[in-house]
PDB file of C-alpha atoms in Angstrom:
ATOM      1  CA  UNK A   1      11.162  -2.782 -12.508  1.00  0.00           C
ATOM      2  CA  UNK A   2       7.849  -0.481 -13.663  1.00  0.00           C
ATOM      3  CA  UNK A   3       8.041   1.733 -16.932  1.00  0.00           C
ATOM      4  CA  UNK A   4       5.851   4.359 -17.176  1.00  0.00           C
ATOM      5  CA  UNK A   5       4.749   6.269 -20.105  1.00  0.00           C
ATOM      6  CA  UNK A   6       3.228   9.790 -19.624  1.00  0.00           C
ATOM      7  CA  UNK A   7       2.906  11.566 -22.881  1.00  0.00           C
ATOM      8  CA  UNK A   8       5.793  12.296 -23.973  1.00  0.00           C
ATOM      9  CA  UNK A   9       7.970  11.882 -20.376  1.00  0.00           C
ATOM     10  CA  UNK A  10       9.254   8.262 -19.196  1.00  0.00           C
ATOM     11  CA  UNK A  11       9.935   7.344 -15.193  1.00  0.00           C
ATOM     12  CA  UNK A  12      11.743   4.115 -15.066  1.00  0.00           C
ATOM     13  CA  UNK A  13      11.018   2.902 -11.106  1.00  0.00           C
ATOM     14  CA  UNK A  14      13.247  -0.132  -9.879  1.00  0.00           C
ATOM     15  CA  UNK A  15      11.926  -1.664  -6.566  1.00  0.00           C
ATOM     16  CA  UNK A  16      14.667  -2.508  -3.814  1.00  0.00           C
ATOM     17  CA  UNK A  17      14.008  -5.423  -1.635  1.00  0.00           C
ATOM     18  CA  UNK A  18      15.771  -6.784   2.036  1.00  0.00           C
ATOM     19  CA  UNK A  19      13.885  -9.534   3.477  1.00  0.00           C
ATOM     20  CA  UNK A  20      10.922  -9.489   1.322  1.00  0.00           C
ATOM     21  CA  UNK A  21      10.097  -5.835   1.827  1.00  0.00           C
ATOM     22  CA  UNK A  22       9.977  -3.008  -0.320  1.00  0.00           C
ATOM     23  CA  UNK A  23      13.113  -0.890   1.346  1.00  0.00           C
ATOM     24  CA  UNK A  24      13.863   1.780  -1.731  1.00  0.00           C
ATOM     25  CA  UNK A  25      13.460   3.004  -5.033  1.00  0.00           C
ATOM     26  CA  UNK A  26      15.470   4.014  -7.384  1.00  0.00           C
ATOM     27  CA  UNK A  27      13.658   6.111 -10.072  1.00  0.00           C
ATOM     28  CA  UNK A  28      14.878   7.536 -12.944  1.00  0.00           C
ATOM     29  CA  UNK A  29      13.389  10.219 -15.594  1.00  0.00           C
ATOM     30  CA  UNK A  30      13.412  10.913 -18.929  1.00  0.00           C
ATOM     31  CA  UNK A  31      13.539  14.732 -18.017  1.00  0.00           C
ATOM     32  CA  UNK A  32      16.101  14.207 -15.858  1.00  0.00           C
ATOM     33  CA  UNK A  33      16.359  14.657 -12.081  1.00  0.00           C
ATOM     34  CA  UNK A  34      16.907  10.754 -11.152  1.00  0.00           C
ATOM     35  CA  UNK A  35      16.712   9.854  -7.405  1.00  0.00           C
ATOM     36  CA  UNK A  36      16.682   7.250  -4.945  1.00  0.00           C
ATOM     37  CA  UNK A  37      14.212   6.865  -2.239  1.00  0.00           C
ATOM     38  CA  UNK A  38      13.533   4.938   0.990  1.00  0.00           C
ATOM     39  CA  UNK A  39      10.876   3.365   2.585  1.00  0.00           C
ATOM     40  CA  UNK A  40       9.669   4.178   6.382  1.00  0.00           C
ATOM     41  CA  UNK A  41       6.943   1.458   7.755  1.00  0.00           C
ATOM     42  CA  UNK A  42       5.024   1.525  10.345  1.00  0.00           C
ATOM     43  CA  UNK A  43       4.054  -1.555  13.216  1.00  0.00           C
ATOM     44  CA  UNK A  44       1.580  -2.948  10.252  1.00  0.00           C
ATOM     45  CA  UNK A  45       4.179  -2.720   7.171  1.00  0.00           C
ATOM     46  CA  UNK A  46       2.168   0.365   5.954  1.00  0.00           C
ATOM     47  CA  UNK A  47       4.525   2.940   3.865  1.00  0.00           C
ATOM     48  CA  UNK A  48       4.746   5.929   6.340  1.00  0.00           C
ATOM     49  CA  UNK A  49       7.379   7.934   4.334  1.00  0.00           C
ATOM     50  CA  UNK A  50       9.806   8.376   1.672  1.00  0.00           C
ATOM     51  CA  UNK A  51      13.327   9.968   2.019  1.00  0.00           C
ATOM     52  CA  UNK A  52      16.251  11.128  -0.023  1.00  0.00           C
ATOM     53  CA  UNK A  53      19.917   9.859   0.694  1.00  0.00           C
ATOM     54  CA  UNK A  54      20.053  13.101   2.910  1.00  0.00           C
ATOM     55  CA  UNK A  55      17.236  12.151   5.035  1.00  0.00           C
ATOM     56  CA  UNK A  56      15.015  14.863   4.117  1.00  0.00           C
ATOM     57  CA  UNK A  57      11.269  13.514   3.998  1.00  0.00           C
ATOM     58  CA  UNK A  58       9.974  13.947   0.528  1.00  0.00           C
ATOM     59  CA  UNK A  59       6.272  12.070   0.604  1.00  0.00           C
ATOM     60  CA  UNK A  60       4.704  11.175   3.702  1.00  0.00           C
ATOM     61  CA  UNK A  61       1.327   8.821   3.749  1.00  0.00           C
ATOM     62  CA  UNK A  62      -1.464   8.376   6.287  1.00  0.00           C
ATOM     63  CA  UNK A  63      -4.247   5.676   6.435  1.00  0.00           C
ATOM     64  CA  UNK A  64      -7.313   4.933   8.521  1.00  0.00           C
ATOM     65  CA  UNK A  65      -7.574   2.475  10.730  1.00  0.00           C
ATOM     66  CA  UNK A  66      -9.366   0.424   7.990  1.00  0.00           C
ATOM     67  CA  UNK A  67      -6.700   1.213   5.466  1.00  0.00           C
ATOM     68  CA  UNK A  68      -8.398   4.415   3.366  1.00  0.00           C
ATOM     69  CA  UNK A  69      -5.749   6.929   2.465  1.00  0.00           C
ATOM     70  CA  UNK A  70      -5.773  10.440   4.631  1.00  0.00           C
ATOM     71  CA  UNK A  71      -3.500  13.487   4.247  1.00  0.00           C
ATOM     72  CA  UNK A  72      -0.506  12.921   6.729  1.00  0.00           C
ATOM     73  CA  UNK A  73      -2.282  15.343   8.985  1.00  0.00           C
ATOM     74  CA  UNK A  74      -5.138  12.636  10.071  1.00  0.00           C
ATOM     75  CA  UNK A  75      -7.532  15.066   7.789  1.00  0.00           C
ATOM     76  CA  UNK A  76      -9.907  13.303   5.233  1.00  0.00           C
ATOM     77  CA  UNK A  77      -8.411  12.722   1.997  1.00  0.00           C
ATOM     78  CA  UNK A  78     -10.379  14.648  -0.425  1.00  0.00           C
ATOM     79  CA  UNK A  79     -10.159  13.272  -4.030  1.00  0.00           C
ATOM     80  CA  UNK A  80      -7.942  10.439  -2.028  1.00  0.00           C
ATOM     81  CA  UNK A  81      -4.330  11.143  -1.702  1.00  0.00           C
ATOM     82  CA  UNK A  82      -1.915   8.345  -3.547  1.00  0.00           C
ATOM     83  CA  UNK A  83       1.961   8.086  -3.749  1.00  0.00           C
ATOM     84  CA  UNK A  84       3.715  10.179  -6.523  1.00  0.00           C
ATOM     85  CA  UNK A  85       6.143   7.034  -5.894  1.00  0.00           C
ATOM     86  CA  UNK A  86       4.162   3.540  -5.781  1.00  0.00           C
ATOM     87  CA  UNK A  87       1.321   2.358  -5.536  1.00  0.00           C
ATOM     88  CA  UNK A  88       2.112  -0.225  -2.122  1.00  0.00           C
ATOM     89  CA  UNK A  89       0.592   1.574   0.532  1.00  0.00           C
ATOM     90  CA  UNK A  90      -1.645   0.100   3.896  1.00  0.00           C
ATOM     91  CA  UNK A  91       0.150  -2.858   5.048  1.00  0.00           C
ATOM     92  CA  UNK A  92       2.491  -2.655   1.810  1.00  0.00           C
ATOM     93  CA  UNK A  93      -0.206  -3.958  -0.434  1.00  0.00           C
ATOM     94  CA  UNK A  94      -1.121  -2.528  -3.723  1.00  0.00           C
ATOM     95  CA  UNK A  95      -3.439   0.293  -3.845  1.00  0.00           C
ATOM     96  CA  UNK A  96      -6.116   0.698  -6.964  1.00  0.00           C
ATOM     97  CA  UNK A  97      -6.779   4.107  -6.540  1.00  0.00           C
ATOM     98  CA  UNK A  98      -8.877   4.524  -9.508  1.00  0.00           C
ATOM     99  CA  UNK A  99     -11.480   2.176  -7.955  1.00  0.00           C
ATOM    100  CA  UNK A 100     -10.811   2.762  -4.305  1.00  0.00           C
ATOM    101  CA  UNK A 101      -9.604   0.067  -3.197  1.00  0.00           C
ATOM    102  CA  UNK A 102      -6.874  -2.264  -2.370  1.00  0.00           C
ATOM    103  CA  UNK A 103      -5.387  -5.681  -3.610  1.00  0.00           C
ATOM    104  CA  UNK A 104      -4.339  -8.063  -1.148  1.00  0.00           C
ATOM    105  CA  UNK A 105      -3.137 -10.424  -3.583  1.00  0.00           C
ATOM    106  CA  UNK A 106      -5.660 -13.057  -2.813  1.00  0.00           C
ATOM    107  CA  UNK A 107      -8.221 -10.717  -1.982  1.00  0.00           C
ATOM    108  CA  UNK A 108      -9.480  -6.953  -2.902  1.00  0.00           C
ATOM    109  CA  UNK A 109     -10.375  -4.912   0.627  1.00  0.00           C
ATOM    110  CA  UNK A 110     -12.605  -1.482   0.446  1.00  0.00           C
ATOM    111  CA  UNK A 111     -11.556   0.413   2.907  1.00  0.00           C
ATOM    112  CA  UNK A 112     -14.559   2.997   2.928  1.00  0.00           C
ATOM    113  CA  UNK A 113     -16.407   0.125   4.032  1.00  0.00           C
ATOM    114  CA  UNK A 114     -13.570  -1.950   6.177  1.00  0.00           C
ATOM    115  CA  UNK A 115     -14.985  -5.296   3.814  1.00  0.00           C
ATOM    116  CA  UNK A 116     -13.842  -7.609   1.412  1.00  0.00           C
ATOM    117  CA  UNK A 117     -15.620  -7.739  -1.518  1.00  0.00           C
ATOM    118  CA  UNK A 118     -13.956 -10.860  -2.485  1.00  0.00           C
ATOM    119  CA  UNK A 119     -14.431 -14.157  -0.563  1.00  0.00           C
ATOM    120  CA  UNK A 120     -11.509 -15.743   1.155  1.00  0.00           C
ATOM    121  CA  UNK A 121     -10.554 -18.773  -1.584  1.00  0.00           C
ATOM    122  CA  UNK A 122      -9.389 -20.831   1.200  1.00  0.00           C
ATOM    123  CA  UNK A 123     -10.868 -21.799   4.628  1.00  0.00           C
ATOM    124  CA  UNK A 124      -8.031 -22.229   7.504  1.00  0.00           C
ATOM    125  CA  UNK A 125      -9.727 -23.976  10.097  1.00  0.00           C
ATOM    126  CA  UNK A 126     -13.156 -25.557   8.723  1.00  0.00           C
ATOM    127  CA  UNK A 127     -13.653 -26.634  12.354  1.00  0.00           C
ATOM    128  CA  UNK A 128     -13.749 -23.144  13.857  1.00  0.00           C
ATOM    129  CA  UNK A 129     -17.118 -21.150  12.663  1.00  0.00           C
ATOM    130  CA  UNK A 130     -15.301 -18.002  12.442  1.00  0.00           C
ATOM    131  CA  UNK A 131     -13.529 -19.114   9.795  1.00  0.00           C
ATOM    132  CA  UNK A 132     -16.684 -19.972   7.508  1.00  0.00           C
ATOM    133  CA  UNK A 133     -17.064 -16.258   6.894  1.00  0.00           C
ATOM    134  CA  UNK A 134     -15.102 -15.928   4.038  1.00  0.00           C
ATOM    135  CA  UNK A 135     -15.280 -12.088   3.924  1.00  0.00           C
ATOM    136  CA  UNK A 136     -13.825 -11.500   7.700  1.00  0.00           C
ATOM    137  CA  UNK A 137     -10.509 -11.324   7.918  1.00  0.00           C
ATOM    138  CA  UNK A 138      -8.236 -12.210  11.263  1.00  0.00           C
ATOM    139  CA  UNK A 139     -11.112 -13.081  13.265  1.00  0.00           C
ATOM    140  CA  UNK A 140     -12.361  -9.441  12.501  1.00  0.00           C
ATOM    141  CA  UNK A 141      -9.064  -8.148  14.473  1.00  0.00           C
ATOM    142  CA  UNK A 142      -7.861  -6.260  11.519  1.00  0.00           C
ATOM    143  CA  UNK A 143      -6.048  -3.747  14.114  1.00  0.00           C
ATOM    144  CA  UNK A 144      -3.034  -6.170  15.001  1.00  0.00           C
ATOM    145  CA  UNK A 145      -3.081  -9.032  12.020  1.00  0.00           C
ATOM    146  CA  UNK A 146      -1.733  -8.395   8.708  1.00  0.00           C
ATOM    147  CA  UNK A 147      -0.494 -10.566   5.457  1.00  0.00           C
ATOM    148  CA  UNK A 148       2.838 -10.143   4.333  1.00  0.00           C
TER     149      UNK A 148
END
């Protein structure tokens, strides 16, 4: 649940989850115009689109290979595109749009450089030298690996 005040307008967002994944949002506005949005994801769990109950697409989102937001037509996101509905995006994680970072719940990621800016607090396999680089992820194979 999220309660957002912007000036005289109030928006309430109720997140609906199934099997640990965001599947829908119920949005209530003080100005009226309540809405339910359904979430569509890609193979990495990144949010691709939101639809209304009718199936009408109301918002599309896109990311480059490193998670940086871009326009749905794959052009660069001038000023960075952000969702009007949720801060969630690449691999389902929270985008901190003002700072242009992605919060991955254990570490913070900077998609413009394709690098973590905080070290992994856990070394999973200390006998493997690749695990000792605490700023890497998935043995540097982010294209097909992600956290839930």
